[in-house]
PDB file of C-alpha atoms in Angstrom:
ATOM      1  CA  UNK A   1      -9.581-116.281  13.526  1.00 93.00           C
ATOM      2  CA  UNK A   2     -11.295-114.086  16.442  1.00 96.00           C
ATOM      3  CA  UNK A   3     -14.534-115.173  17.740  1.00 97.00           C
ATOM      4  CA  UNK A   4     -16.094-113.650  20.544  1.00 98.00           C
ATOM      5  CA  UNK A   5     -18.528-115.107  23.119  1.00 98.00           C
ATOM      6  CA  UNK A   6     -21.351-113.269  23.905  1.00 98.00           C
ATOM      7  CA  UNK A   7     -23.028-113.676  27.431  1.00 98.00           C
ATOM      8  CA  UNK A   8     -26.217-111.326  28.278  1.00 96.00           C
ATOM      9  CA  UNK A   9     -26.732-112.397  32.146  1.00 95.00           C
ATOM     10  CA  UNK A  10     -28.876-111.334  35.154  1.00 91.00           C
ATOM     11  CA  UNK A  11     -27.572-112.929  38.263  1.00 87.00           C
ATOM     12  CA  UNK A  12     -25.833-116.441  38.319  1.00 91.00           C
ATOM     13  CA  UNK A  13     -25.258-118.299  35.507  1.00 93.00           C
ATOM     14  CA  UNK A  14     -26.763-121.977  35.672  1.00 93.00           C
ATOM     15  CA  UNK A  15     -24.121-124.830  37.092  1.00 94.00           C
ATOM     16  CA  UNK A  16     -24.860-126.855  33.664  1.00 95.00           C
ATOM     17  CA  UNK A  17     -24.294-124.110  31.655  1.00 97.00           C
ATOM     18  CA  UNK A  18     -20.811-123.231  32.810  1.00 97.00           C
ATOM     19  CA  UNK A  19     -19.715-126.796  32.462  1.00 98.00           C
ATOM     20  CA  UNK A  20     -21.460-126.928  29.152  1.00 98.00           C
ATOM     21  CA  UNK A  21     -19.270-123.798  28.106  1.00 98.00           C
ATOM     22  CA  UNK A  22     -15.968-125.153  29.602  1.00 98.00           C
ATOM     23  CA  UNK A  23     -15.919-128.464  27.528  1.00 97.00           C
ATOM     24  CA  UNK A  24     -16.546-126.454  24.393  1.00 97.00           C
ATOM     25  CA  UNK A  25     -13.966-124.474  24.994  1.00 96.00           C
ATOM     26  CA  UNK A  26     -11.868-127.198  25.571  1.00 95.00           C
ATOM     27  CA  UNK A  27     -12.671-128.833  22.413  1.00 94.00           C
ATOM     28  CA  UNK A  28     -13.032-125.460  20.135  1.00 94.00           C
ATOM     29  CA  UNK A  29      -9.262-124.811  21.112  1.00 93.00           C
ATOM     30  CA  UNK A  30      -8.303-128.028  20.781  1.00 88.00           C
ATOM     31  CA  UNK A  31      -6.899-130.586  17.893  1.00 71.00           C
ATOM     32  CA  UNK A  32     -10.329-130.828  16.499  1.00 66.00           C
ATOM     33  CA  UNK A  33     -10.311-127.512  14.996  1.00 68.00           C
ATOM     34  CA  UNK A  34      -9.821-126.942  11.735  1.00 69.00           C
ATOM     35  CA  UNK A  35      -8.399-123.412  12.124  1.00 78.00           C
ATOM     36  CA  UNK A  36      -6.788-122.030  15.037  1.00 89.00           C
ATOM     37  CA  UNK A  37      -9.471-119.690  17.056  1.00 94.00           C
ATOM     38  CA  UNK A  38      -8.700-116.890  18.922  1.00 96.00           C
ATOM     39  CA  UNK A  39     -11.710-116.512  21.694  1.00 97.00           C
ATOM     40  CA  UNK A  40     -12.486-113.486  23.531  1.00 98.00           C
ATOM     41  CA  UNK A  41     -15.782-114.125  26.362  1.00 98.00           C
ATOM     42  CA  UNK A  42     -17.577-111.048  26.335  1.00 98.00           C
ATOM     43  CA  UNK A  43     -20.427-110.538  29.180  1.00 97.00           C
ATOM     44  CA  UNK A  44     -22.984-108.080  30.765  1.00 96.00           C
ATOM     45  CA  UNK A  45     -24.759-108.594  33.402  1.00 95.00           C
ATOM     46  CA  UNK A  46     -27.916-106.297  33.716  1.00 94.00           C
ATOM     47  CA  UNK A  47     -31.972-106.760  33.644  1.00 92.00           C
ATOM     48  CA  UNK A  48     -32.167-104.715  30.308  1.00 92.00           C
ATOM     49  CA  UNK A  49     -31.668-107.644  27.993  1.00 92.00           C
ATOM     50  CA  UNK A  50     -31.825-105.198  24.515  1.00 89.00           C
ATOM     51  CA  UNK A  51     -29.290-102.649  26.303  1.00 91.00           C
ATOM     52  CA  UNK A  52     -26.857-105.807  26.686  1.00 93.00           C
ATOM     53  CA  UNK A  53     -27.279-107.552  23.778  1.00 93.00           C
ATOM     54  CA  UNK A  54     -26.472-104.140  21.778  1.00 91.00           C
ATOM     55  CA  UNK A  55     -23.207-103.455  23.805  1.00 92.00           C
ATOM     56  CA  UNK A  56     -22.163-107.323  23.600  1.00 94.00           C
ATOM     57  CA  UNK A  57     -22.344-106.113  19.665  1.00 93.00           C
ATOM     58  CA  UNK A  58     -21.029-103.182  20.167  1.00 91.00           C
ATOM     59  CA  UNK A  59     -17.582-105.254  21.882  1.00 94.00           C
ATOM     60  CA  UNK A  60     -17.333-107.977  19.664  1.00 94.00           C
ATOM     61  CA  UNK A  61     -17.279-105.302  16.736  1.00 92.00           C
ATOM     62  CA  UNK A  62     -14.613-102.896  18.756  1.00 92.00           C
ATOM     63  CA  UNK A  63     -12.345-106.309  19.412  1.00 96.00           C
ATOM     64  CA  UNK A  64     -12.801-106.921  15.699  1.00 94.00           C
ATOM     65  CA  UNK A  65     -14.229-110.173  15.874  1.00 96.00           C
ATOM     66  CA  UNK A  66     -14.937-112.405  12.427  1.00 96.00           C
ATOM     67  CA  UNK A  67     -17.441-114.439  14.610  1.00 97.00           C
ATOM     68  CA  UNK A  68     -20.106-113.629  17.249  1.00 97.00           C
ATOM     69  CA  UNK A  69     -21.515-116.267  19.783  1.00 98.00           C
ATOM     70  CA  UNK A  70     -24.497-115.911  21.551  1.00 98.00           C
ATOM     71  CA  UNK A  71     -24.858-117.488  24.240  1.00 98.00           C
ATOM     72  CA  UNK A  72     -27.854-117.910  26.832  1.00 97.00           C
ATOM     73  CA  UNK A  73     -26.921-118.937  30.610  1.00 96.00           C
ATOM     74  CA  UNK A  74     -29.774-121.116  31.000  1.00 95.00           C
ATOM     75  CA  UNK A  75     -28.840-123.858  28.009  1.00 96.00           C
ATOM     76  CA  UNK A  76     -26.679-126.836  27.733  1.00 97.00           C
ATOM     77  CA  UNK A  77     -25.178-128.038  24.623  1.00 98.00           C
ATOM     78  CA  UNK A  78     -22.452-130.512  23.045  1.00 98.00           C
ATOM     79  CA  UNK A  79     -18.860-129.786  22.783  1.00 97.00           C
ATOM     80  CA  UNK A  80     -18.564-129.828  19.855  1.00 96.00           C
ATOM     81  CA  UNK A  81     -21.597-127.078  18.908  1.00 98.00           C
ATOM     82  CA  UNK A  82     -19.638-124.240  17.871  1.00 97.00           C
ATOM     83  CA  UNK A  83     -17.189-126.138  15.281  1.00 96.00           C
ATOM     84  CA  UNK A  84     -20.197-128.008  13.988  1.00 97.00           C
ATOM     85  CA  UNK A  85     -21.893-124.463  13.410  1.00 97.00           C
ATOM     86  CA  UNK A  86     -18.802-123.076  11.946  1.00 96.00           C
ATOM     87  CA  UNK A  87     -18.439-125.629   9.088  1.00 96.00           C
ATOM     88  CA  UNK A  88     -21.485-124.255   7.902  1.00 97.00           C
ATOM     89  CA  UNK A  89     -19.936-120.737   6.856  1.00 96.00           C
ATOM     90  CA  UNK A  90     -23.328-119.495   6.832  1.00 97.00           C
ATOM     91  CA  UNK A  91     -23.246-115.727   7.659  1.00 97.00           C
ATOM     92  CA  UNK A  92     -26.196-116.860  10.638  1.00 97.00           C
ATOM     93  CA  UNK A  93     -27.055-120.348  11.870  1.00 98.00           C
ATOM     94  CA  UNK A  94     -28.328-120.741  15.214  1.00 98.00           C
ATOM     95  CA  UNK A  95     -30.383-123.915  17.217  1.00 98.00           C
ATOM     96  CA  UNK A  96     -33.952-124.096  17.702  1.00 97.00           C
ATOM     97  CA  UNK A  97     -34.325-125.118  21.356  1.00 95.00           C
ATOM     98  CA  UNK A  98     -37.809-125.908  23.111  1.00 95.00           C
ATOM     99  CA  UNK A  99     -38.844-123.281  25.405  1.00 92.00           C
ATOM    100  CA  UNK A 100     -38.803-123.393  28.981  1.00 88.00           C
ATOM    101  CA  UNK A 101     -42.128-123.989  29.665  1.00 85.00           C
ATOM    102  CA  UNK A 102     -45.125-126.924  29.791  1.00 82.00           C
ATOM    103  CA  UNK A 103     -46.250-127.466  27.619  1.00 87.00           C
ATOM    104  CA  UNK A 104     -43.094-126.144  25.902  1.00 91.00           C
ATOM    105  CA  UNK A 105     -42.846-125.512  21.886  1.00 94.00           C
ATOM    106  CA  UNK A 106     -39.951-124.625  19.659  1.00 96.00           C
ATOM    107  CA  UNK A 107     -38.578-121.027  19.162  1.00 95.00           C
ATOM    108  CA  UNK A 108     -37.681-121.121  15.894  1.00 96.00           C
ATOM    109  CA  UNK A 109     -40.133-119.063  13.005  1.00 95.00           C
ATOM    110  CA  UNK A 110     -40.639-119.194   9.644  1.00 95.00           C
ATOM    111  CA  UNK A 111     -42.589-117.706   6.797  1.00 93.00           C
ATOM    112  CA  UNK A 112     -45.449-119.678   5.792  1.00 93.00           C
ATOM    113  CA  UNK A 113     -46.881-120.194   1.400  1.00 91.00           C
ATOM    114  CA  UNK A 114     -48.925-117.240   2.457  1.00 91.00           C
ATOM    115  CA  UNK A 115     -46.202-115.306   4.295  1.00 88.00           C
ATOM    116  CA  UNK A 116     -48.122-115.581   7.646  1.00 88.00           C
ATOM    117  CA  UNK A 117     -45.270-116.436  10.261  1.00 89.00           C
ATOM    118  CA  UNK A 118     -45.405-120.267  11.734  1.00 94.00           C
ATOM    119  CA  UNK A 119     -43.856-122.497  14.614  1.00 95.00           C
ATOM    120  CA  UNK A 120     -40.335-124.440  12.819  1.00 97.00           C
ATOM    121  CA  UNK A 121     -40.353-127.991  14.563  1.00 97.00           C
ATOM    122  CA  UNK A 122     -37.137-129.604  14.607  1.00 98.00           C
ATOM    123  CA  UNK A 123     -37.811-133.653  14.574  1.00 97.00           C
ATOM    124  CA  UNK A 124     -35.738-136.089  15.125  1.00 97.00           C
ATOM    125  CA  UNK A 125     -36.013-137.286  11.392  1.00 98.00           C
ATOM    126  CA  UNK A 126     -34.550-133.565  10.869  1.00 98.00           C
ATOM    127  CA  UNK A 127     -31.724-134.163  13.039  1.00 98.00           C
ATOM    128  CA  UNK A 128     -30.664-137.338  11.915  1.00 98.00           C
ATOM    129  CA  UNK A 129     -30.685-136.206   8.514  1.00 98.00           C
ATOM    130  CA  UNK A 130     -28.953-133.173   9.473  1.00 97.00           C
ATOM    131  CA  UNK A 131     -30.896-130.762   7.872  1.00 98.00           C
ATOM    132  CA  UNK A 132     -30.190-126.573   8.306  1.00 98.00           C
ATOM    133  CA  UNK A 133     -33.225-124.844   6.935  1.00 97.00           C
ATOM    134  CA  UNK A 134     -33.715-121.140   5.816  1.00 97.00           C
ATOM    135  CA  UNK A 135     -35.852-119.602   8.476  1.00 97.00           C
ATOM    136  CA  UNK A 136     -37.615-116.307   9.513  1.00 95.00           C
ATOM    137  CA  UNK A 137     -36.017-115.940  12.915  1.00 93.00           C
ATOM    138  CA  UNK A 138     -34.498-117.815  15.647  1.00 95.00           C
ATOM    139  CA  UNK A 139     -33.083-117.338  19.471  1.00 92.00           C
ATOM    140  CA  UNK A 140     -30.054-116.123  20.522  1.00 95.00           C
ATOM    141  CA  UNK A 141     -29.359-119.197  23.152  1.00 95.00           C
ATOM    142  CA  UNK A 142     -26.437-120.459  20.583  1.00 98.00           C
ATOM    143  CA  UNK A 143     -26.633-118.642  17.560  1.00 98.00           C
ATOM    144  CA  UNK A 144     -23.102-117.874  15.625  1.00 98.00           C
ATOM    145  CA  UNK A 145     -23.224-114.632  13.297  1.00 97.00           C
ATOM    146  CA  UNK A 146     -20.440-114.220  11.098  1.00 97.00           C
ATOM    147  CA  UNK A 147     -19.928-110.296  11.354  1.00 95.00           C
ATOM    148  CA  UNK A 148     -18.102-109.637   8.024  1.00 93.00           C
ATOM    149  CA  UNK A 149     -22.230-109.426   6.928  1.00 91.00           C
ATOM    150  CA  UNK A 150     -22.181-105.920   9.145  1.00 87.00           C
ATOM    151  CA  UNK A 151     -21.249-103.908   6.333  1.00 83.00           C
ATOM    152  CA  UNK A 152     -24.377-104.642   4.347  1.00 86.00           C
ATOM    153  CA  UNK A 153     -26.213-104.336   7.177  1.00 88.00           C
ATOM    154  CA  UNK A 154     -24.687-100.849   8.033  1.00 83.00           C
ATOM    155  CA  UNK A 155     -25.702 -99.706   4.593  1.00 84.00           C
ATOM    156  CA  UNK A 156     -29.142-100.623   5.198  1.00 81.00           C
ATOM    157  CA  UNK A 157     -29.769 -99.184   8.872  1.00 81.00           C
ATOM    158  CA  UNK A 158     -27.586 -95.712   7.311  1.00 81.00           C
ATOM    159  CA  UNK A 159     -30.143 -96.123   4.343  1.00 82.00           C
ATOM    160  CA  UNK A 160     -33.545 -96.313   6.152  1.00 79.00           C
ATOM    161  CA  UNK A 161     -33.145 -96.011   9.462  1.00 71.00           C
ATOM    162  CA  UNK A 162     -32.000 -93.297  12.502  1.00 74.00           C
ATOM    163  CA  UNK A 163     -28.148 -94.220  11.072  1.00 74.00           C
ATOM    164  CA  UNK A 164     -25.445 -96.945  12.122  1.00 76.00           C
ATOM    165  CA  UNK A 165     -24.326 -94.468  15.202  1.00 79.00           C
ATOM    166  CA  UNK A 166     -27.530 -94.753  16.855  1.00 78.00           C
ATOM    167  CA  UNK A 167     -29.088 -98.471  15.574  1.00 81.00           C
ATOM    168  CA  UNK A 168     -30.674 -99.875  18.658  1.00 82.00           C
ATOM    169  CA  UNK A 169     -31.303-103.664  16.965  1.00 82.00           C
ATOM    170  CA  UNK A 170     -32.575-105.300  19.883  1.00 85.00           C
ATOM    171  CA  UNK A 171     -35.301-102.982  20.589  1.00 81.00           C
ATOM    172  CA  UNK A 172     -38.842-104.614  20.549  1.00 75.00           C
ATOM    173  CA  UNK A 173     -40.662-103.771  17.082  1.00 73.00           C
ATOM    174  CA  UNK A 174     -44.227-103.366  17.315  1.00 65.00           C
ATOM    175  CA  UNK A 175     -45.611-106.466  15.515  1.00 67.00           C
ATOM    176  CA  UNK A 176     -47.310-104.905  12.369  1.00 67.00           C
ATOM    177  CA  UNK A 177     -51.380-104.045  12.757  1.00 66.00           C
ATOM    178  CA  UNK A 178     -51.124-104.653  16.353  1.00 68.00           C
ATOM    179  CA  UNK A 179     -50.152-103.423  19.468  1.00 68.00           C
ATOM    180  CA  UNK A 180     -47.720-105.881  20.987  1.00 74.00           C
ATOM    181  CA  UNK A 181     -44.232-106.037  20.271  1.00 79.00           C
ATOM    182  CA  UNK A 182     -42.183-108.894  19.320  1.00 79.00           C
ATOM    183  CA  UNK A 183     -39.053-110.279  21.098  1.00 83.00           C
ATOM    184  CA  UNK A 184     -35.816-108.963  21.183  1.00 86.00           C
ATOM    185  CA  UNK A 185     -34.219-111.545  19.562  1.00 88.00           C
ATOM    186  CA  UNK A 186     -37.269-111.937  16.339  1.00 87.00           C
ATOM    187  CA  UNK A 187     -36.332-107.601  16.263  1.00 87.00           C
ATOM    188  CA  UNK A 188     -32.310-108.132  16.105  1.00 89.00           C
ATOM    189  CA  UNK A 189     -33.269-110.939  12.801  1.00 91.00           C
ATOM    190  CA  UNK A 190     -35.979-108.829  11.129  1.00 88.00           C
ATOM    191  CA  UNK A 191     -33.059-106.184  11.023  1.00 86.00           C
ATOM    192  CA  UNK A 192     -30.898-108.770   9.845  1.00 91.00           C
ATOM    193  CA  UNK A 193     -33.484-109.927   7.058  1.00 91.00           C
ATOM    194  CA  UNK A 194     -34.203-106.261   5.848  1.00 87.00           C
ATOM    195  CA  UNK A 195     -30.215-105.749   5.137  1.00 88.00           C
ATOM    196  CA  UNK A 196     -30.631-109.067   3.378  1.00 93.00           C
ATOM    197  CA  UNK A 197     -29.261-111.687   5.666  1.00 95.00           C
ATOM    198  CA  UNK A 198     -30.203-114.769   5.827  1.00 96.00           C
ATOM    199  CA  UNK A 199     -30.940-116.887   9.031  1.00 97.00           C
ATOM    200  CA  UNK A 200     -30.156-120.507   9.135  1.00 98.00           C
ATOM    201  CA  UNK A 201     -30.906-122.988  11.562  1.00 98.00           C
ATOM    202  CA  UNK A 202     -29.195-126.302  12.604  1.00 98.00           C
ATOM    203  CA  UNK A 203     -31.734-128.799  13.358  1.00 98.00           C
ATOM    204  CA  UNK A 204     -29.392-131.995  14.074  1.00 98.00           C
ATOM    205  CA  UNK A 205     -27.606-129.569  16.545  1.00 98.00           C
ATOM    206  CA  UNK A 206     -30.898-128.224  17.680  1.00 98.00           C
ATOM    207  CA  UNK A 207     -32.427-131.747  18.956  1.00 98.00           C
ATOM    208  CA  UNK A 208     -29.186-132.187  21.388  1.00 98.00           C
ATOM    209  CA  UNK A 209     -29.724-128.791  22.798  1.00 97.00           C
ATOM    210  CA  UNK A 210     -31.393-128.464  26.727  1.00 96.00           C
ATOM    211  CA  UNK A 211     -33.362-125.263  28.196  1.00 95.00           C
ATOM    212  CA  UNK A 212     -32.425-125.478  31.945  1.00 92.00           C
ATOM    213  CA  UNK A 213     -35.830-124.884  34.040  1.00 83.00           C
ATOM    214  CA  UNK A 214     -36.866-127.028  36.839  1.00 76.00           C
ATOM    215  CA  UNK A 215     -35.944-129.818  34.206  1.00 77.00           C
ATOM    216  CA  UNK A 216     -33.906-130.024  30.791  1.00 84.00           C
ATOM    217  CA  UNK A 217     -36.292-128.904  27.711  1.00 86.00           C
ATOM    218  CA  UNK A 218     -35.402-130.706  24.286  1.00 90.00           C
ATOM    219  CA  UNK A 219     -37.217-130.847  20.934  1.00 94.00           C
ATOM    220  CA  UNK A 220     -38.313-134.349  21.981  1.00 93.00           C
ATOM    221  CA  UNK A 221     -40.565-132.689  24.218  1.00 90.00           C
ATOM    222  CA  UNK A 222     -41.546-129.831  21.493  1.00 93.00           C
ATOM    223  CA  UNK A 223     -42.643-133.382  19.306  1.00 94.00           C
ATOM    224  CA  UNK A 224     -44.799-134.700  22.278  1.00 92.00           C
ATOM    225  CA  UNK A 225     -46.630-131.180  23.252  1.00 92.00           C
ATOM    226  CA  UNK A 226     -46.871-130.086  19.741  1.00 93.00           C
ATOM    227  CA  UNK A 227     -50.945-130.232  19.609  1.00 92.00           C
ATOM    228  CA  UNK A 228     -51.217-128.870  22.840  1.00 89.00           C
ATOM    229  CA  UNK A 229     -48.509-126.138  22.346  1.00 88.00           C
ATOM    230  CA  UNK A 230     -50.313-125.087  19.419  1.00 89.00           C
ATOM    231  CA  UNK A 231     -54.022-125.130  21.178  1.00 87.00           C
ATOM    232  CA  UNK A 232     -52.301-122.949  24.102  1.00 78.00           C
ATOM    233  CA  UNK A 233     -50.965-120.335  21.294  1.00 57.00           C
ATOM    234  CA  UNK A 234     -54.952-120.029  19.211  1.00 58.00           C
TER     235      UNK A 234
END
């Protein structure tokens, strides 16, 4: 099965990170696989984060990958992470890692009763019960996309949008009634959502996930700033 590994970069990738991405590597190709993987790394380095996230796509869908990997250069994860997302055979199930920032908060969305979007905290209760939960939108730090779900999405963008040739998915979206535009990464899953995909997210695998700053970020920190996080964002 091909799977490729996609690496957006500007500059150096962290010292954590690389060894992070070397023992999974080990492991994924390893014994403890259930199915032999055949892994491409795919990587662009540039400040334009949409332009490289759309021609990491672009790659993984011109190698004829089954699986995508995203990967951020600033996180640190378990060995194990990609075969635990894989048993999932969910067509997208990423992690929902704190943000690098204090008081930090979890980047993870959903869709509120009302359909107003709201903060997804991943608790330790969560992880231990290893919960994956149907969510609005996640990051790309270590998200795994299964890409036989393109076709539905082609349909859609050659349906309603500027057509599959020239689908820019990672281009910030105005957020609607205002003028500032959401992420990259929230644009790329609204896409995703339209063409009726559905976006998971791992919360046991989120909690041992760490955003590399001037210290390792983890959801137990996303627990203890939660009421400030949420005063900061009012």
């Amino acid at each position: 099965m091909k799977l490729a590994i996609l690496i957006p970069r500007y500059g150096d990738t962290k010292g954590d990170f690389t060894i992070s991405l070397a023992r999974m590597l080990v492991h994924s190709l390893g014994s403890a696989a259930p199915e032999r993987l055949d892994i491409e790394i795919f990587s662009v380095s540039s400040s334009d984060l949409p332009a490289s996230r759309t021609r990491l796509l672009q790659q993984a869908i011109a190698w004829q990958a089954r699986y995508a990997l995203w990967l951020d250069t600033d996180h640190v994860f378990p060995p194990d992470a990609l075969l635990r997302l894989l048993k999932h055979k969910l067509s997208v199930v990423g992690v929902n890692q704190a943000r690098r920032s204090e008081p930090t908060g979890p980047v993870a969305m959903r869709f509120d009763e009302g359909g107003a979007m709201e903060h997804v905290w991943t608790t330790e209760a969560l992880a231990k019960a290893g919960a994956v939960e149907e969510v609005a939108h996640v990051g790309l730090a270590f998200t795994l996309i299964d890409l036989a779900m393109l076709h539905r999405v082609k349909a859609h963008v050659d349906a309603s949008g500027p057509g599959w040739d020239q689908w820019q998915p990672f281009d910030r979206k105005l957020l609607p009634g205002t003028s500032a535009r959401m992420g990259q990464d929230a644009s790329f899953f609204q896409e995703l959502r339209g063409a009726g995909v559905k976006v998971h997210v791992d919360h046991g695998l989120s909690w041992e996930i760490g955003h590399v700053g001037e210290r390792v970020f983890t959801n137990a920190d996303t627990i203890r700033d939660k009421a400030a996080w949420l005063s900061r964002s009012r």
